[in-house]
Short mmCIF file of C-alpha atoms and ligand atoms in Angstrom, two decimals:
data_model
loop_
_atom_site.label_atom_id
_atom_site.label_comp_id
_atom_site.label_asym_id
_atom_site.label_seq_id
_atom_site.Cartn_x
_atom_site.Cartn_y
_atom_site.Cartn_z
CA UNK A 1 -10.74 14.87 -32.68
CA UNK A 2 -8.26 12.30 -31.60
CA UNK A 3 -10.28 8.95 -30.68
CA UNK A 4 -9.66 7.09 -27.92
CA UNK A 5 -7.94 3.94 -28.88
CA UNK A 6 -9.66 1.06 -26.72
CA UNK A 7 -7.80 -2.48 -27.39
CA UNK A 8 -10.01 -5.65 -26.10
CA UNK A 9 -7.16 -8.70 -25.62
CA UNK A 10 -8.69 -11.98 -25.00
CA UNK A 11 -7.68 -15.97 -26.27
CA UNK A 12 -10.15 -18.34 -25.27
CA UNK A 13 -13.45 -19.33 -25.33
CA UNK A 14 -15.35 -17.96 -22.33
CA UNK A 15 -13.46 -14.96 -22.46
CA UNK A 16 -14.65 -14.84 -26.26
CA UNK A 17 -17.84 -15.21 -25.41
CA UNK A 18 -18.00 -12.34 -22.53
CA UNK A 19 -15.98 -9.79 -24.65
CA UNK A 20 -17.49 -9.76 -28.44
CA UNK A 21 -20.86 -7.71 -27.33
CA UNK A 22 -18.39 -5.32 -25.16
CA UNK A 23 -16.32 -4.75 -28.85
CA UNK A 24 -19.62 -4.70 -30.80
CA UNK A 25 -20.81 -2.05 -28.17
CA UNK A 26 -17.63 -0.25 -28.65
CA UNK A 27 -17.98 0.76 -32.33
CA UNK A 28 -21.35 2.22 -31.42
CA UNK A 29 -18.99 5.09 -30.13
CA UNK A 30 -17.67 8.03 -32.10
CA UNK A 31 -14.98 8.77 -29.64
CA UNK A 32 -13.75 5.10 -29.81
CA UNK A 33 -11.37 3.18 -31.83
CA UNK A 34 -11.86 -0.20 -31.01
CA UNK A 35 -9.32 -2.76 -32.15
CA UNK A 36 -9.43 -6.45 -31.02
CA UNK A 37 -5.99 -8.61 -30.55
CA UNK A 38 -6.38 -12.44 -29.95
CA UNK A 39 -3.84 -14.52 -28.82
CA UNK A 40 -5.74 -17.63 -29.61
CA UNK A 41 -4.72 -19.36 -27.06
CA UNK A 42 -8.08 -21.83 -27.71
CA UNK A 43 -7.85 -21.65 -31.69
CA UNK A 44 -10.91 -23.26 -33.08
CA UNK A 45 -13.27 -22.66 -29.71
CA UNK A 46 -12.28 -18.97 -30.12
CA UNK A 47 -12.61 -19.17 -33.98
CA UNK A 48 -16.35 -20.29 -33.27
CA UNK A 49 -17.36 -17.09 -31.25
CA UNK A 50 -15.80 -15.02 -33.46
CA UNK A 51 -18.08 -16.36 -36.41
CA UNK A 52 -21.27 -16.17 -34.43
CA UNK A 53 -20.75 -12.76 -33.49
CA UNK A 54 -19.57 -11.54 -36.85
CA UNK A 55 -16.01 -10.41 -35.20
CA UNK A 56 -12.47 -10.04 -36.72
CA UNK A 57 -9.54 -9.77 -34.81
CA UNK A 58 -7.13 -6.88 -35.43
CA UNK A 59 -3.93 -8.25 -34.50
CA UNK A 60 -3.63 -12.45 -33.89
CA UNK A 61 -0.78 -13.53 -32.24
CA UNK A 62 -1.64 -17.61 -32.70
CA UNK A 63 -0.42 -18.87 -29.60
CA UNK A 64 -1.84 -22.39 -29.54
CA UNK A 65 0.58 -25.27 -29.49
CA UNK A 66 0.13 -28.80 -28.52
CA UNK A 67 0.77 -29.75 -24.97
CA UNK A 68 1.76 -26.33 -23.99
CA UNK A 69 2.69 -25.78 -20.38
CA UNK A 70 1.29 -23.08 -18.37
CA UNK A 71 4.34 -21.17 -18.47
CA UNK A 72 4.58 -22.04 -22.52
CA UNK A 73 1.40 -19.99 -22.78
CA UNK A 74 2.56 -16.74 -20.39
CA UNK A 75 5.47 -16.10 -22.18
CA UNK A 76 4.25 -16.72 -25.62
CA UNK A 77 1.21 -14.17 -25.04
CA UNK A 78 3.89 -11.98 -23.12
CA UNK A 79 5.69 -11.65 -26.21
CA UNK A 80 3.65 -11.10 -28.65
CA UNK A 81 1.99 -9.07 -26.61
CA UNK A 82 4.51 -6.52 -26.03
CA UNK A 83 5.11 -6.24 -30.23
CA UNK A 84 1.34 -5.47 -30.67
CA UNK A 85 1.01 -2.77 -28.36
CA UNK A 86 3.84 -1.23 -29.86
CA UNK A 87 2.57 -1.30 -33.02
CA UNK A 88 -0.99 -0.75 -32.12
CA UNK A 89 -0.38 1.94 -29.82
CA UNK A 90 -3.83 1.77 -27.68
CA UNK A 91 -4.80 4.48 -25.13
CA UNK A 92 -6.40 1.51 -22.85
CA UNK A 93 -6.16 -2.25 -22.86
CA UNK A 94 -8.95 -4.53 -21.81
CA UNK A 95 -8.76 -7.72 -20.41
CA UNK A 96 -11.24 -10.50 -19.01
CA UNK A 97 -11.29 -12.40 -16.46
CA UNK A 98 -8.86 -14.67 -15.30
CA UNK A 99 -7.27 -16.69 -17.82
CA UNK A 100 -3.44 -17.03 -18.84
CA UNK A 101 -4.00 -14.33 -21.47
CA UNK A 102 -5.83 -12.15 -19.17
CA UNK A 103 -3.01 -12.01 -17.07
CA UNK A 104 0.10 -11.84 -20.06
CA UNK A 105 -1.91 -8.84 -21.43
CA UNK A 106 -2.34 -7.46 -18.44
CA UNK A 107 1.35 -7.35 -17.55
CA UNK A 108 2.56 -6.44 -21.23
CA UNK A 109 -0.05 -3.68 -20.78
CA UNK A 110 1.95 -2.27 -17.61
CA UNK A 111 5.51 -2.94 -18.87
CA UNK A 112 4.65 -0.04 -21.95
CA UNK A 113 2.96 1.86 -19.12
CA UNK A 114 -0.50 1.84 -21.08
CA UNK A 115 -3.55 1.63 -18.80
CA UNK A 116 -5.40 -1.74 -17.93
CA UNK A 117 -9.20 -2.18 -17.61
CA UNK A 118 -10.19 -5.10 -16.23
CA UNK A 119 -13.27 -6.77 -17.19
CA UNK A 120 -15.47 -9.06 -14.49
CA UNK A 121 -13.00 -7.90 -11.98
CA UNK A 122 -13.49 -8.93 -8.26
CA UNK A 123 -14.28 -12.79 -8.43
CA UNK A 124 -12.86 -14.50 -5.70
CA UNK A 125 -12.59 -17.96 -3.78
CA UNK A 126 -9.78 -16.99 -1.76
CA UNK A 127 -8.42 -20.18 -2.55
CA UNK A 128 -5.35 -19.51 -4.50
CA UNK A 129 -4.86 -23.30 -5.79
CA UNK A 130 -8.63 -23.25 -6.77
CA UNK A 131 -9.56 -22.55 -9.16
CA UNK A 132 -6.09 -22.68 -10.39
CA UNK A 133 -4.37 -20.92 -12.20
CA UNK A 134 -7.74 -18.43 -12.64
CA UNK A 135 -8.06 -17.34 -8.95
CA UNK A 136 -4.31 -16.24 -8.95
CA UNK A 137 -4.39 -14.43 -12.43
CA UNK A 138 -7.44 -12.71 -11.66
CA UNK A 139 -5.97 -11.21 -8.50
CA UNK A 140 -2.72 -10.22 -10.02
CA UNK A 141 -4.47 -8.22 -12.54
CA UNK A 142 -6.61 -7.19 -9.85
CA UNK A 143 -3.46 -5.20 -8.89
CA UNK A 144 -2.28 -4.46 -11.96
CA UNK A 145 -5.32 -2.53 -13.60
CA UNK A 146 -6.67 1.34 -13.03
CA UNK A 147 -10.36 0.58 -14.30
CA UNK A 148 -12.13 -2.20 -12.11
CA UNK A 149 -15.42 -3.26 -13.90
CA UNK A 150 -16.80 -5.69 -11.07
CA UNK A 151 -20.14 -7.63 -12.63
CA UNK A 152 -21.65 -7.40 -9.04
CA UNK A 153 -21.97 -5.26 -6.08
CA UNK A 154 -20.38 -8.69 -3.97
CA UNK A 155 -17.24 -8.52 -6.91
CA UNK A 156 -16.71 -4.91 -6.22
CA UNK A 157 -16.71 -5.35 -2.08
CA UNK A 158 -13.90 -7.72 -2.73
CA UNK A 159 -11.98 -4.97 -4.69
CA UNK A 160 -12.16 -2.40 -2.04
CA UNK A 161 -11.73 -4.94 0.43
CA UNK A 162 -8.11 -5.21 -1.40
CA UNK A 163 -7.22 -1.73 -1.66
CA UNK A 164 -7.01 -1.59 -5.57
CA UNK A 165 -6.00 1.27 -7.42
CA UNK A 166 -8.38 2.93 -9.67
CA UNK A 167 -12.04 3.38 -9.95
CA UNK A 168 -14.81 0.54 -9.42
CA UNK A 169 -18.01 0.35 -11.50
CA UNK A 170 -20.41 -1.95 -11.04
CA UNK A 171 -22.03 -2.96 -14.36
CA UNK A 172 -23.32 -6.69 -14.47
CA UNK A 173 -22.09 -9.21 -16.13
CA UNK A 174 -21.34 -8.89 -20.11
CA UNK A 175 -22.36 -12.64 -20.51
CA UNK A 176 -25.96 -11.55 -20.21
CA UNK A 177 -25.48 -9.09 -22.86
CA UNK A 178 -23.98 -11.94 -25.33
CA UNK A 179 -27.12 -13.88 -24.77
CA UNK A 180 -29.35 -11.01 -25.97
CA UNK A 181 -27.53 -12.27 -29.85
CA UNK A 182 -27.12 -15.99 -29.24
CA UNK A 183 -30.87 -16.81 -27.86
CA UNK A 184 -32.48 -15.89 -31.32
CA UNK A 185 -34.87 -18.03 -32.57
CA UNK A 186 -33.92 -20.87 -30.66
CA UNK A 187 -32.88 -23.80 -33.70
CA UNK A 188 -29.55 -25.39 -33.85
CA UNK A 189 -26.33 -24.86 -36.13
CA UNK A 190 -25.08 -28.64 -34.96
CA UNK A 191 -26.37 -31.81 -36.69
CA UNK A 192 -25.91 -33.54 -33.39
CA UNK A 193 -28.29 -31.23 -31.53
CA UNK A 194 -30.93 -31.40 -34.51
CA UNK A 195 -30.61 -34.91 -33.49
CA UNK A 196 -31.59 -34.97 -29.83
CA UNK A 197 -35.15 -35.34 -28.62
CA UNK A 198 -36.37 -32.81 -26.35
CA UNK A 199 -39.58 -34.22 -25.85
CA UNK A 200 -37.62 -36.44 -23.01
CA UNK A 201 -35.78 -34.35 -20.17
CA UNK A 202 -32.28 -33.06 -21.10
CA UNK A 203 -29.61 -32.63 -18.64
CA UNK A 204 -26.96 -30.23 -20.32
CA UNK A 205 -23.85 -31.12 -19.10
CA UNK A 206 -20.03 -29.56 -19.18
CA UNK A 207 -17.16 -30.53 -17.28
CA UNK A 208 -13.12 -29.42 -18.12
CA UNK A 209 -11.64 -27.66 -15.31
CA UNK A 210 -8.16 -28.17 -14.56
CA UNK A 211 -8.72 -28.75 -10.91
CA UNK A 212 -11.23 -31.62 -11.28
CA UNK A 213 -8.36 -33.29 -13.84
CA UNK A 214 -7.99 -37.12 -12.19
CA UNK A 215 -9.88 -38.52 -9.54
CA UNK A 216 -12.70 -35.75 -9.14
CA UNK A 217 -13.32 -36.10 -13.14
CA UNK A 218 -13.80 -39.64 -12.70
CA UNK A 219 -16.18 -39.21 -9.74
CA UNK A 220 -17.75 -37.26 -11.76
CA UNK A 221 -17.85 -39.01 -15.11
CA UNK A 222 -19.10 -42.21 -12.43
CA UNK A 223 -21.49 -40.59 -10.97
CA UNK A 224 -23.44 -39.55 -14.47
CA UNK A 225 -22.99 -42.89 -15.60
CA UNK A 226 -24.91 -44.14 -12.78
CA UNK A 227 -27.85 -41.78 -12.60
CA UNK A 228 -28.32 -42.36 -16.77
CA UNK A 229 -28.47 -46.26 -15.92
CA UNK A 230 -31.12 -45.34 -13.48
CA UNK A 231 -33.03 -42.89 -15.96
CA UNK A 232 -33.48 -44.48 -19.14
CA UNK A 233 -35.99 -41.91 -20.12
CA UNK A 234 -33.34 -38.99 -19.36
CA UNK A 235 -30.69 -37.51 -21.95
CA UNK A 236 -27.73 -36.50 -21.09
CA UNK A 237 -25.87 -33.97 -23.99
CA UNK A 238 -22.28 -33.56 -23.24
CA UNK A 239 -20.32 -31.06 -25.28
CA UNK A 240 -16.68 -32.21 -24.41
CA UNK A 241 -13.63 -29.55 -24.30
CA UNK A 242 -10.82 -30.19 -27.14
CA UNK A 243 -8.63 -30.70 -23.90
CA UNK A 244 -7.08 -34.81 -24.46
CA UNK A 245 -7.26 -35.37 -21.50
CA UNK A 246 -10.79 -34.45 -20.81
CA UNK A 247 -12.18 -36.34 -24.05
CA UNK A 248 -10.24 -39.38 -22.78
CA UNK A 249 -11.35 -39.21 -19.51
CA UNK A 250 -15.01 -38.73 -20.71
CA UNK A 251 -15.50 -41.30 -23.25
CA UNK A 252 -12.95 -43.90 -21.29
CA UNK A 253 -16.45 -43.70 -18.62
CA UNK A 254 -19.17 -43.08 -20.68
CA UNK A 255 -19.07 -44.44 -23.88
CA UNK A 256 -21.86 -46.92 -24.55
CA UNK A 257 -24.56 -45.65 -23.02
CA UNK A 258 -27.72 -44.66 -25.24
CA UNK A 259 -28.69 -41.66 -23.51
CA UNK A 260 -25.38 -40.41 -22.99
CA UNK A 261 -24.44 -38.07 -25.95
CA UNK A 262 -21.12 -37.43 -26.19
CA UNK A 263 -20.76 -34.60 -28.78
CA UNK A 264 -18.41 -31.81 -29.79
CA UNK A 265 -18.12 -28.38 -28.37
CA UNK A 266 -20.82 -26.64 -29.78
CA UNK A 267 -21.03 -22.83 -30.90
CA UNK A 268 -22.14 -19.89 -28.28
CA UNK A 269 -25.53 -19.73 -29.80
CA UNK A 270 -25.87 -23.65 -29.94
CA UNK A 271 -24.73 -24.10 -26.18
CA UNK A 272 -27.26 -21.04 -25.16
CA UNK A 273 -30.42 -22.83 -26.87
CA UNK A 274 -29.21 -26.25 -25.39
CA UNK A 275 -29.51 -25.03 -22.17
CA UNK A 276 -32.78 -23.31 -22.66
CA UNK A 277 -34.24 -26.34 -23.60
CA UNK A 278 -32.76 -28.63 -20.80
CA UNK A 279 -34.62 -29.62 -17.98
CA UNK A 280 -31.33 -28.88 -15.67
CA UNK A 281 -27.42 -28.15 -15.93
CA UNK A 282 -24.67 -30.20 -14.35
CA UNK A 283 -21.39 -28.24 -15.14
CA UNK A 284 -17.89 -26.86 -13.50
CA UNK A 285 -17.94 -24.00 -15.89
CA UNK A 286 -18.33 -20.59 -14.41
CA UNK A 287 -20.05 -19.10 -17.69
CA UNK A 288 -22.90 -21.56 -17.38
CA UNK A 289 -23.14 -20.84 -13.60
CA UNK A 290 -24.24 -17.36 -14.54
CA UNK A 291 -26.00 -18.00 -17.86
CA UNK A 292 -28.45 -20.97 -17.08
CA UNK A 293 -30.40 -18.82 -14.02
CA UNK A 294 -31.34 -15.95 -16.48
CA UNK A 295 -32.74 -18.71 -18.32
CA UNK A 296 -34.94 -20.56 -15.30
CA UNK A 297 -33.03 -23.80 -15.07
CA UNK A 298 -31.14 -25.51 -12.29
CA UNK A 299 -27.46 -26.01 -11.92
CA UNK A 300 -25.48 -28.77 -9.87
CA UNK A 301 -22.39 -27.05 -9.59
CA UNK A 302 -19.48 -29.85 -9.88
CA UNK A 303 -16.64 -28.41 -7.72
CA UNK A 304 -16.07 -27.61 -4.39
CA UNK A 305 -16.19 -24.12 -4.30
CA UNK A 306 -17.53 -21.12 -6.56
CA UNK A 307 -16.49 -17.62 -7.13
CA UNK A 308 -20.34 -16.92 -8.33
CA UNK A 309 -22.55 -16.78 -4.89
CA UNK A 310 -25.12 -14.76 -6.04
CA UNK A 311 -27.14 -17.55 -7.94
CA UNK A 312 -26.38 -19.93 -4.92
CA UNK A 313 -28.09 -17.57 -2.60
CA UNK A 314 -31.11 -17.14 -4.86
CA UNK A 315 -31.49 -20.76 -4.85
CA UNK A 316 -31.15 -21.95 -8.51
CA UNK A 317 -27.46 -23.21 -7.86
CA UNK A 318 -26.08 -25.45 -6.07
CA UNK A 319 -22.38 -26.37 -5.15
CA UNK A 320 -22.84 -30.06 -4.97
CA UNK A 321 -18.88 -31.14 -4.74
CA UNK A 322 -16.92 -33.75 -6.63
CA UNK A 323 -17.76 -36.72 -4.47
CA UNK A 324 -19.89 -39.53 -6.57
CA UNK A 325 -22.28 -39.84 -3.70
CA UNK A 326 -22.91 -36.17 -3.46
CA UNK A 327 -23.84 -35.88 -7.47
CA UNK A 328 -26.01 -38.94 -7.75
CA UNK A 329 -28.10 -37.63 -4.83
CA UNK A 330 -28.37 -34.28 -5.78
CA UNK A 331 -29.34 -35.00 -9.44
CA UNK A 332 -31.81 -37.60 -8.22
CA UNK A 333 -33.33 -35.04 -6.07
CA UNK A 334 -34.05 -32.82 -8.90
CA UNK A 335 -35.01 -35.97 -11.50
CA UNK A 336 -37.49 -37.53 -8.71
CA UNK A 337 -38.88 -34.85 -6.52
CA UNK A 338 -40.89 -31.83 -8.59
CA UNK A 339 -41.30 -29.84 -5.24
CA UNK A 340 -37.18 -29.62 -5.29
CA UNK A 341 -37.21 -28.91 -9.14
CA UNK A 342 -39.78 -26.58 -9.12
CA UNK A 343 -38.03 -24.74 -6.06
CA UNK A 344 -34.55 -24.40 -8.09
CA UNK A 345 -37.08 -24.01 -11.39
CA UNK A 346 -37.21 -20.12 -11.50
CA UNK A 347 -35.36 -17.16 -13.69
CA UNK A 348 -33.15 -15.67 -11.69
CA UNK A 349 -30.79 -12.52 -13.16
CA UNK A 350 -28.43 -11.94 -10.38
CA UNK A 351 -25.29 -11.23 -12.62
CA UNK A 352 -26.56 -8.78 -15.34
CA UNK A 353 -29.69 -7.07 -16.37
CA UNK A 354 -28.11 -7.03 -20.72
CA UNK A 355 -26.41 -3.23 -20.46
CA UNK A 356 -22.91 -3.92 -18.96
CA UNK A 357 -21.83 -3.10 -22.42
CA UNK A 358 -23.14 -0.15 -22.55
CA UNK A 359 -22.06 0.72 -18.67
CA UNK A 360 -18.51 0.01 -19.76
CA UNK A 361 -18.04 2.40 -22.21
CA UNK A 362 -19.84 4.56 -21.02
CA UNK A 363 -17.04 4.13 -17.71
CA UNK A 364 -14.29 4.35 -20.11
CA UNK A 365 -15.68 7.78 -21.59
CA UNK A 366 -16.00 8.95 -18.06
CA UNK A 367 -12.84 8.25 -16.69
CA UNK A 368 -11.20 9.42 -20.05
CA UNK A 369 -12.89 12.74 -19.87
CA UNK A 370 -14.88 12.57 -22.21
CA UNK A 371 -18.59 12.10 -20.58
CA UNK A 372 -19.45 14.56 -17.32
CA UNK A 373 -21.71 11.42 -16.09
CA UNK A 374 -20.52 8.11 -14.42
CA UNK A 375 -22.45 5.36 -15.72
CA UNK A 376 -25.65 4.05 -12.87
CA UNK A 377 -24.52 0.76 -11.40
CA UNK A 378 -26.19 -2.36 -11.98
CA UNK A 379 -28.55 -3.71 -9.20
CA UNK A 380 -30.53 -6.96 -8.58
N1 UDP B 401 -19.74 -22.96 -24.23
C1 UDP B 401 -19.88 -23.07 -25.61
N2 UDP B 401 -19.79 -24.31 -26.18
C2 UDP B 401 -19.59 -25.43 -25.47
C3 UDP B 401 -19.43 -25.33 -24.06
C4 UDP B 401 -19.50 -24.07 -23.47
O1 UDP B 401 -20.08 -22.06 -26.29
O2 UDP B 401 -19.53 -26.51 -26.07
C5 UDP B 401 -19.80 -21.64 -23.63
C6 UDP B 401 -20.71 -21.49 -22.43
O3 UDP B 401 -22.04 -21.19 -22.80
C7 UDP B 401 -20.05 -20.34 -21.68
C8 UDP B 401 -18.59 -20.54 -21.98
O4 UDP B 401 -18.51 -21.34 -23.14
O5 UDP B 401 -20.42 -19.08 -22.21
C9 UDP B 401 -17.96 -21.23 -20.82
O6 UDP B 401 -16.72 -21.60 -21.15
P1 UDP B 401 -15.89 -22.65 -20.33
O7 UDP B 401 -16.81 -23.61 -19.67
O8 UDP B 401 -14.86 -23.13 -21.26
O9 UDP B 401 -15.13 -21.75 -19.26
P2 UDP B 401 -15.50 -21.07 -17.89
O10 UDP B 401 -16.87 -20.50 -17.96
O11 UDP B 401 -15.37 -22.11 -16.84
O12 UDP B 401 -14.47 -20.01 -17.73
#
C-alpha cells in the first residue's frame, strides 16, 4: 500500500513546540509517512525543541539571517519552500498557526496544488494590525487550506463564520499534548533555574511581541520594575527572546535589581516546570496563555487584546493592557489579596484535554479515505 505522505512545515519556536507531539503521533500510523521540513526561521529556539522532543527535521531550509525584514523571511521560506515540495512530493502539508512560515508554506503548498491542513486554525482578534503580522497570516491561510483543525469549538465558529473551504474538526489544542512529555519529573536542564529559590513566590514572566516593541515594552518593563521594588520577597524569572531589541529593551529597565532574573530562553521542558512552580504568569505570549491554566496558575495577560477567550472567561486570565498603571495594580492584586489569587488559583483545561494528536490524524485518515469514522470533537 501506498502511504500517505503527511509533511509538518514549521520555523519557530511556539510553532515547534505545538507541532513535535502532532509528528511523534504521526509515526504511530502505518498508513503515514511523516516527514518534517523546517525553515528555521528561529535557529537555536527551534534547535532546542527539537532536542527535547527527540525530533529531526527532514528537509531544513535555514532561513535565519540577521535583521531580516518581514518580507526577507516570506520570500526566503517561499523559495525554499517550493524546491522541497518538489522534491519531497507530500500528499498533504501541515502548517501552524500564524507565523511568517505558516503562511510561506501555506502558499508554496497551493502554488504545486498539494493540499493544506491547517493546524490551530480559527484564532481571531479581528484586529488585522494586532497581533501583527499573526492575525493576517492566520487568516490568509485560513483561506488557503482544505483541512481546518480549530483547537476550540469558539476557533471553529469563526471558520464557518468565514465561509472556509474544507472540513472543520475540532480537536483541542496540541500544546496540551506537548506538555504530557515536557512536565516529567519536574527538575531543571538550566543552571540558572537550579539557581532560583522557590521557597519565595515566583512570578514567571515573558514578554517579545512585535506589537508591544517601544513604548508598551517599556510600560511594561516599568511597571515590573516597580512592583519588584515593592516586593522584595518576590522573584521575578524572565527568560528573554534572542530578539535585540527585546534584550535591550529588557535589561536597559531592569538590570540591577536582585529579584529580577534576567536569564536566557530556556528549553520547552524548562519553561513548562518554571511555570508549574510559579506562584503566577505575567506574559504576551499566546502559548503560555493556554499552557499556565492546565497547570492552576494565574496569568496577567500584557496586551490589549487576545485571540484565546476561553481561559479569560473561566477566570484564570486576565487581559490587563500595556498601561503601567494597569499592570502594577493588577499584579498587586494578586501579590496582596489571597481571596483574588485564590479566585484566579484553579486548573482550568479549556484548550485541550492531551489527544488533539491523536484527533488529527485520525482527521487526516478520514478525510483521506482511509478511516470510515470522523474523529469525536474535543469538549470542555
Ligand atoms: N517558551 C520556551 N522557552 C522560553 C519561553 C517560552 O520554551 O524561554 C515556550 C512557551 O512555553 C510556549 C512557547 O514557547 O510553549 C511560546 O512561544 P512564544 O512566546 O515565543 O510565542 P507565542 O506563544 O506568543 O506564539
Amino acid at each position: 500500500m501506498k502511504k500517505l505522505k503527511v509533511m509538518s512545515v514549521f520555523g519557530t519556536r511556539p510553532e515547534a513546540i505545538k507541532m513535535a507531539p502532532l509528528a511523534l503521533e504521526l509515526q504511530k500510523y502505518p498508513e503515514i509517512e511523516s516527514l518534517i521540513c523546517v525553515t528555521a526561521q528561529h535557529r537555536e529556539m527551534l534547535d532546542s525543541v527539537m532536542d527535547c522532543f527527540g525530533l529531526k527535521a527532514d528537509y531544513d531550509l535555514n532561513i535565519m539571517g540577521k535583521n531580516q525584514t518581514l518580507t526577507d523571511v516570506t520570500t526566503k521560506a517561499l523559495k525554499g519552500l517550493e524546491e522541497c515540495f518538489k522534491v519531497a512530493q507530500p500528499d498533504l502539508v501541515l502548517v501552524h498557526g500564524d507565523t511568517s512560515t505558516t503562511f510561506s508554506a501555506a502558499l508554496a503548498a497551493f502554488y504545486a496544488k498539494i493540499p493544506v491542513g491547517h493546524v490551530e486554525a480559527g484564532l481571531r482578534t479581528y484586529d488585522r494590525y494586532s497581533p501583527f503580522p499573526e492575525e493576517m497570516n492566520r487568516c490568509l491561510v485560513g483561506r488557503l487550506a482544505t483541512l481546518h483543525f480549530a483547537p476550540t469549538a469558539k476557533n471553529a465558529a469563526n471558520l464557518t463564520a468565514e465561509a472556509v473551504t474544507g472540513d472543520i474538526f475540532i480537536t483541542g489544542n496540541t500544546v496540551i499534548d506537548a506538555m504530557k512529555y515536557t512536565i516529567g519529573d519536574g527538575s531543571f536542564n538550566s543552571e540558572e533555574l537550579k539557581a532560583i529559590d522557590f521557597s519565595k513566590r515566583v512570578v514567571a514572566m515573558t514578554c517579545h511581541r512585535r506589537e508591544n516593541y517601544g513604548e508598551p515594552m517599556q510600560n511594561i518593563f516599568s511597571a515590573v520594575r516597580e512592583i519588584a521594588e515593592n516586593h522584595s520577597d518576590v522573584e521575578f524569572v524572565y527568560p528573554i527572546h534572542m530578539s535585540p531589541i527585546v534584550r535591550e529593551a529588557a535589561h536597559g529597565i531592569l538590570d540591577g535589581l536582585d529579584n529580577v532574573k534576567l536569564i536566557e530562553p530556556l528549553d520547552a521542558m524548562d519553561m513548562h516546570r518554571l511555570m508549574s512552580k510559579s506562584f503566577m504568569v505575567m506574559t504576551d505570549s499566546g502559548g503560555l496563555q493556554e499552557e499556565a491554566p492546565s497547570l492552576g496558575k494565574p496569568v496577567l495577560v500584557l496586551r490589549r487584546e487576545t485571540e484565546r477567550p476561553e481561559a479569560v472567561e473561566a477566570g484564570t486570565v486576565k487581559l490587563c493592557g500595556v498601561k503601567k498603571e494597569d499592570i502594577v495594580r493588577d499584579a498587586e492584586e494578586l501579590l496582596t489579596n489571597p481571596a483574588a489569587y485564590d479566585k484566579m488559583a484553579h486548573a482550568v483545561n479549556p484548550y485541550g484535554d492531551g489527544s488533539a494528536c491523536r484527533r488529527i490524524a485520525e482527521a487526516i485518515l478520514y478525510n483521506a479515505g482511509l478511516r470510515e469514522e470522523k474523529p469525536d470533537e474535543f469538549r470542555v
